[in-house]
GROMACS .gro file of C-alpha atoms in nm:
model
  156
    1UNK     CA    1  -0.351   2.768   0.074
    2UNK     CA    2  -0.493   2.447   0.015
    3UNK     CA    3  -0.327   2.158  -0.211
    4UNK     CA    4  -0.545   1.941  -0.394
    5UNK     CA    5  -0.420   1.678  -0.649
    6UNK     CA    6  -0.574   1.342  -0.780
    7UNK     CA    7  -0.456   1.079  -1.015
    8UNK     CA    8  -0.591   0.749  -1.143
    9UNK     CA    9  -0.521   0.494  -1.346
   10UNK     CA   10  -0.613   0.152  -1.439
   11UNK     CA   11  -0.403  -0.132  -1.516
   12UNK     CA   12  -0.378  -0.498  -1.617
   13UNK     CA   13  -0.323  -0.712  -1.350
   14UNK     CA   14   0.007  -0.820  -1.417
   15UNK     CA   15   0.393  -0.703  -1.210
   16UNK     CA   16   0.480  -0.524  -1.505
   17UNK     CA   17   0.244  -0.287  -1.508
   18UNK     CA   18   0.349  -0.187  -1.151
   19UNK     CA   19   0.613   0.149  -1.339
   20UNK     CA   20   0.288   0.299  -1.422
   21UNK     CA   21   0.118   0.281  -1.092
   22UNK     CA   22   0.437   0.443  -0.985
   23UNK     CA   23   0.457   0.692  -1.151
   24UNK     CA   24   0.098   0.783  -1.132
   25UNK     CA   25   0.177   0.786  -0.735
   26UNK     CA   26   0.516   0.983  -0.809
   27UNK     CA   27   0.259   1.271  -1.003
   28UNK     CA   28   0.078   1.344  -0.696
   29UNK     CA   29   0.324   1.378  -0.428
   30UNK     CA   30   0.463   1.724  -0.345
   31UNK     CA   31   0.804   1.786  -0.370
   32UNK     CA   32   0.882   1.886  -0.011
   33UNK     CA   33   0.806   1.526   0.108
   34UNK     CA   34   1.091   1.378   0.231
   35UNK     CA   35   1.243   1.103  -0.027
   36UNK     CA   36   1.222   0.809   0.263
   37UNK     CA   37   0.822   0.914   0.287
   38UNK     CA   38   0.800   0.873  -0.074
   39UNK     CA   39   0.985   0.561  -0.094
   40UNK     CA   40   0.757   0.439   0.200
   41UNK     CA   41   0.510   0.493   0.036
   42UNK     CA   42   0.613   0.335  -0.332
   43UNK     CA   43   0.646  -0.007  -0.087
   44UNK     CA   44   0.363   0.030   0.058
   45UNK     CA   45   0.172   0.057  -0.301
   46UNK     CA   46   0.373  -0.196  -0.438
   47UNK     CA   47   0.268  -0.409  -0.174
   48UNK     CA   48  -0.158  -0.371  -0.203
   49UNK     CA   49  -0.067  -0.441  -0.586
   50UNK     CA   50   0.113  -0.691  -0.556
   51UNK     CA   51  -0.149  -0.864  -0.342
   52UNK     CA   52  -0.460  -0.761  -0.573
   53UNK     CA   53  -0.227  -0.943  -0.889
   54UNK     CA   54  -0.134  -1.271  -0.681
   55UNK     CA   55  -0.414  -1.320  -0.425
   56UNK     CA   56  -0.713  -1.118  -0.555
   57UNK     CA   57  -0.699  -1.251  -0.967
   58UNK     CA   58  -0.443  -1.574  -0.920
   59UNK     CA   59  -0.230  -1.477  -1.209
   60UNK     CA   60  -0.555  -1.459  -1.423
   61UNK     CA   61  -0.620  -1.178  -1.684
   62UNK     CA   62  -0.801  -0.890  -1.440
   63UNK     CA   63  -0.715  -0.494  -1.384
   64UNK     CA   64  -0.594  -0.299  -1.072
   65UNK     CA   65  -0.691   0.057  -1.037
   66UNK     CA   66  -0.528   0.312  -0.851
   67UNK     CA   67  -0.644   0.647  -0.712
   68UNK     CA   68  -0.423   0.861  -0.551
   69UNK     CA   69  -0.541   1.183  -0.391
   70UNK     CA   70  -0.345   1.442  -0.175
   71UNK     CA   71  -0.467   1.722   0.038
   72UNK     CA   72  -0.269   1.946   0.248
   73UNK     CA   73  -0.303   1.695   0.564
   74UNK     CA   74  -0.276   1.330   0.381
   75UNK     CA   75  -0.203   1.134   0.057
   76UNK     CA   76  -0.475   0.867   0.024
   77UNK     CA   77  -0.386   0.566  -0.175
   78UNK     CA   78  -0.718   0.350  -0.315
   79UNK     CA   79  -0.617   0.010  -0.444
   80UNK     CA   80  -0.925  -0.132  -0.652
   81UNK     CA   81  -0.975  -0.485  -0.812
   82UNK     CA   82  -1.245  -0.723  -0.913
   83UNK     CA   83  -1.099  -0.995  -0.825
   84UNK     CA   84  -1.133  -1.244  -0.518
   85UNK     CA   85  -1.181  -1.034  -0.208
   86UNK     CA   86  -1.006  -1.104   0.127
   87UNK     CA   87  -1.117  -1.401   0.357
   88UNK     CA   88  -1.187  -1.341   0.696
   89UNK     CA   89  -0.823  -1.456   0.835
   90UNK     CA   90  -0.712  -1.246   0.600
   91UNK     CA   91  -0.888  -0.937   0.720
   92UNK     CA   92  -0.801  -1.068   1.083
   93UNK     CA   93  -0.424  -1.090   0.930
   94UNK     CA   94  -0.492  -0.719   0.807
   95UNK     CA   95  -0.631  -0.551   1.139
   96UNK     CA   96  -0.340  -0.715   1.332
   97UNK     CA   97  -0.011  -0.753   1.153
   98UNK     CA   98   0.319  -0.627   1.304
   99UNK     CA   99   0.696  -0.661   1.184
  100UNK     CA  100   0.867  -0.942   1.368
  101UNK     CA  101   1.155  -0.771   1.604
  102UNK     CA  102   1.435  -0.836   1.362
  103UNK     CA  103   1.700  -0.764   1.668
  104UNK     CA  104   1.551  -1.046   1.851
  105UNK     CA  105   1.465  -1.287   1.622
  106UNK     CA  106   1.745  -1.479   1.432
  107UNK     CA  107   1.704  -1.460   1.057
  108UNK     CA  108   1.657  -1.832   1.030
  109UNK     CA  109   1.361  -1.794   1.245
  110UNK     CA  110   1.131  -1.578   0.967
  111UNK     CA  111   0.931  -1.681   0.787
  112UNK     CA  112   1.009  -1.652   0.387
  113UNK     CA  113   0.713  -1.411   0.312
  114UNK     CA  114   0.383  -1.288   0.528
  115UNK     CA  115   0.533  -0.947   0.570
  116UNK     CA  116   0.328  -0.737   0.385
  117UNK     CA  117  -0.012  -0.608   0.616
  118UNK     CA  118   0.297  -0.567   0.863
  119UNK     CA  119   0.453  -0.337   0.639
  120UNK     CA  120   0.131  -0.173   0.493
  121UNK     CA  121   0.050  -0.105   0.973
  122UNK     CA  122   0.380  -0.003   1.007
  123UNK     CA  123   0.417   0.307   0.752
  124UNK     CA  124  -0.006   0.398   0.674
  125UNK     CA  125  -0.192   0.602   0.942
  126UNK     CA  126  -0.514   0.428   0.831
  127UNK     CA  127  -0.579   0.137   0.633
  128UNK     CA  128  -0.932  -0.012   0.558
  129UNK     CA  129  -1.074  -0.290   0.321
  130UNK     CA  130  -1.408  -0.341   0.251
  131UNK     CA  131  -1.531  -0.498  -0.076
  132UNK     CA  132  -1.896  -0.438  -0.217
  133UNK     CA  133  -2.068  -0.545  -0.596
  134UNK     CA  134  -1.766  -0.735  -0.687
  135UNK     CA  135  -1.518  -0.470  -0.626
  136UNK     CA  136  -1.242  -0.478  -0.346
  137UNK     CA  137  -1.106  -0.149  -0.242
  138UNK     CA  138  -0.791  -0.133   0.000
  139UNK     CA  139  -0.780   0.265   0.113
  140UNK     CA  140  -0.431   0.351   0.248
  141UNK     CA  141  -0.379   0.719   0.416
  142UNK     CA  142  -0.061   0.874   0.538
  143UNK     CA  143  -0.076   1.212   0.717
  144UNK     CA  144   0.185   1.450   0.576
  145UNK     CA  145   0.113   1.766   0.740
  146UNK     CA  146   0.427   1.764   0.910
  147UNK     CA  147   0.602   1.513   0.718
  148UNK     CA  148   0.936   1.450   0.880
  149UNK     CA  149   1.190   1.131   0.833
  150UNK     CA  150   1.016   0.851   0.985
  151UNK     CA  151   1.206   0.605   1.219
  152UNK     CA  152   1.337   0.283   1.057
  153UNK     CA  153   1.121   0.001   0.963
  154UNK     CA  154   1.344  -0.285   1.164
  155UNK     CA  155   1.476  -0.186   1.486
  156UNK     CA  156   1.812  -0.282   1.419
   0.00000   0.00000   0.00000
C-alpha cells in the first residue's frame, strides 16, 4: 500500500508564525513514527525557518512557505522564501557542518550560536539549496521506511 500525503502553507516571515508551520508538519506525519523522529524533525524545520526569517528577509516584512510531502520511504520538507539567498560561505557552511564533540570540548569553548546546518547534517538524509527567479528553496528529506529511535544528537 502506498502512503501519500502533502501539506503547504505560507506564512509571514515572522517567529510567531512558526505554530502553524508546525502543525502543518505535525498533519503529514504518520502516527507510527517514533515521537524523537518527529521531534527531530520539528528542530530541524524550526531551524530552515528560523534562518529564512533572520538571514534570508533581516526582520523585514516577507513570507516563508512550507511544503511537506510524505511517501512510504521519506518525509520531504521544502523551505521557500524570497528573500536574500545564501552566500557562497554559507553554502560551503551548509555542505560541511558537523556538531562540535560536546564530550570533548568544554562548554566554554562553543561558540554561542552557528549550530544549525550542523543540526539540519546531523538528523536529514539529504539536504539541498539552490535558489532560482528570486526564490530560495532549502529541500530537507528524512528516510522513514524503517524509522527506528535515532542515536543522540551529542555524544555525551
Amino acid at each position: 500500500m502506498t502512503t501519500s500525503r502533502r501539506a503547504a502553507i505560507r506564512v509571514e516571515s515572522r517567529a510567531e508564525a512558526f505554530p502553524r508551520i508546525h502543525a502543518t508538519l505535525t498533519s503529514v506525519l504518520p502516527a507510527w513514527l517514533p515521537e524523537s523522529v518527529r521531534h527531530r524533525l520539528a528542530i530541524c524545520l524550526g531551524e530552515a525557518f528560523q534562518n529564512a526569517v533572520v538571514h534570508a528577509w533581516g526582520h523585514e516584512d516577507g513570507w516563508v512557505e512550507v511544503r511537506v510531502a510524505l511517501d512510504d520511504e521519506r518525509v520531504v520538507i521544502d523551505v521557500v522564501d524570497g528573500g536574500s539567498g545564501m552566500t557562497d560561505a554559507d553554502r560551503r557552511r551548509l555542505a560541511t557542518a558537523e556538531l562540535p564533540d560536546l564530550a570533548r570540548t568544554p562548554l566554554s569553548a562553543l561558540p554561542e550560536g552557528g549550530y544549525g546546518f550542523g543540526i539540519l547534517r546531523s538528523v536529514m538524509d539529504e539536504i539541498e539549496y539552490t535558489s532560482r527567479r528570486g526564490r530560495n528553496r532549502l529541500r530537507m528529506t528524512k528516510r522513514i521506511a524503517d524509522a527506528a529511535e535515532p542515536a543522540p544528537l551529542d555524544p555525551v
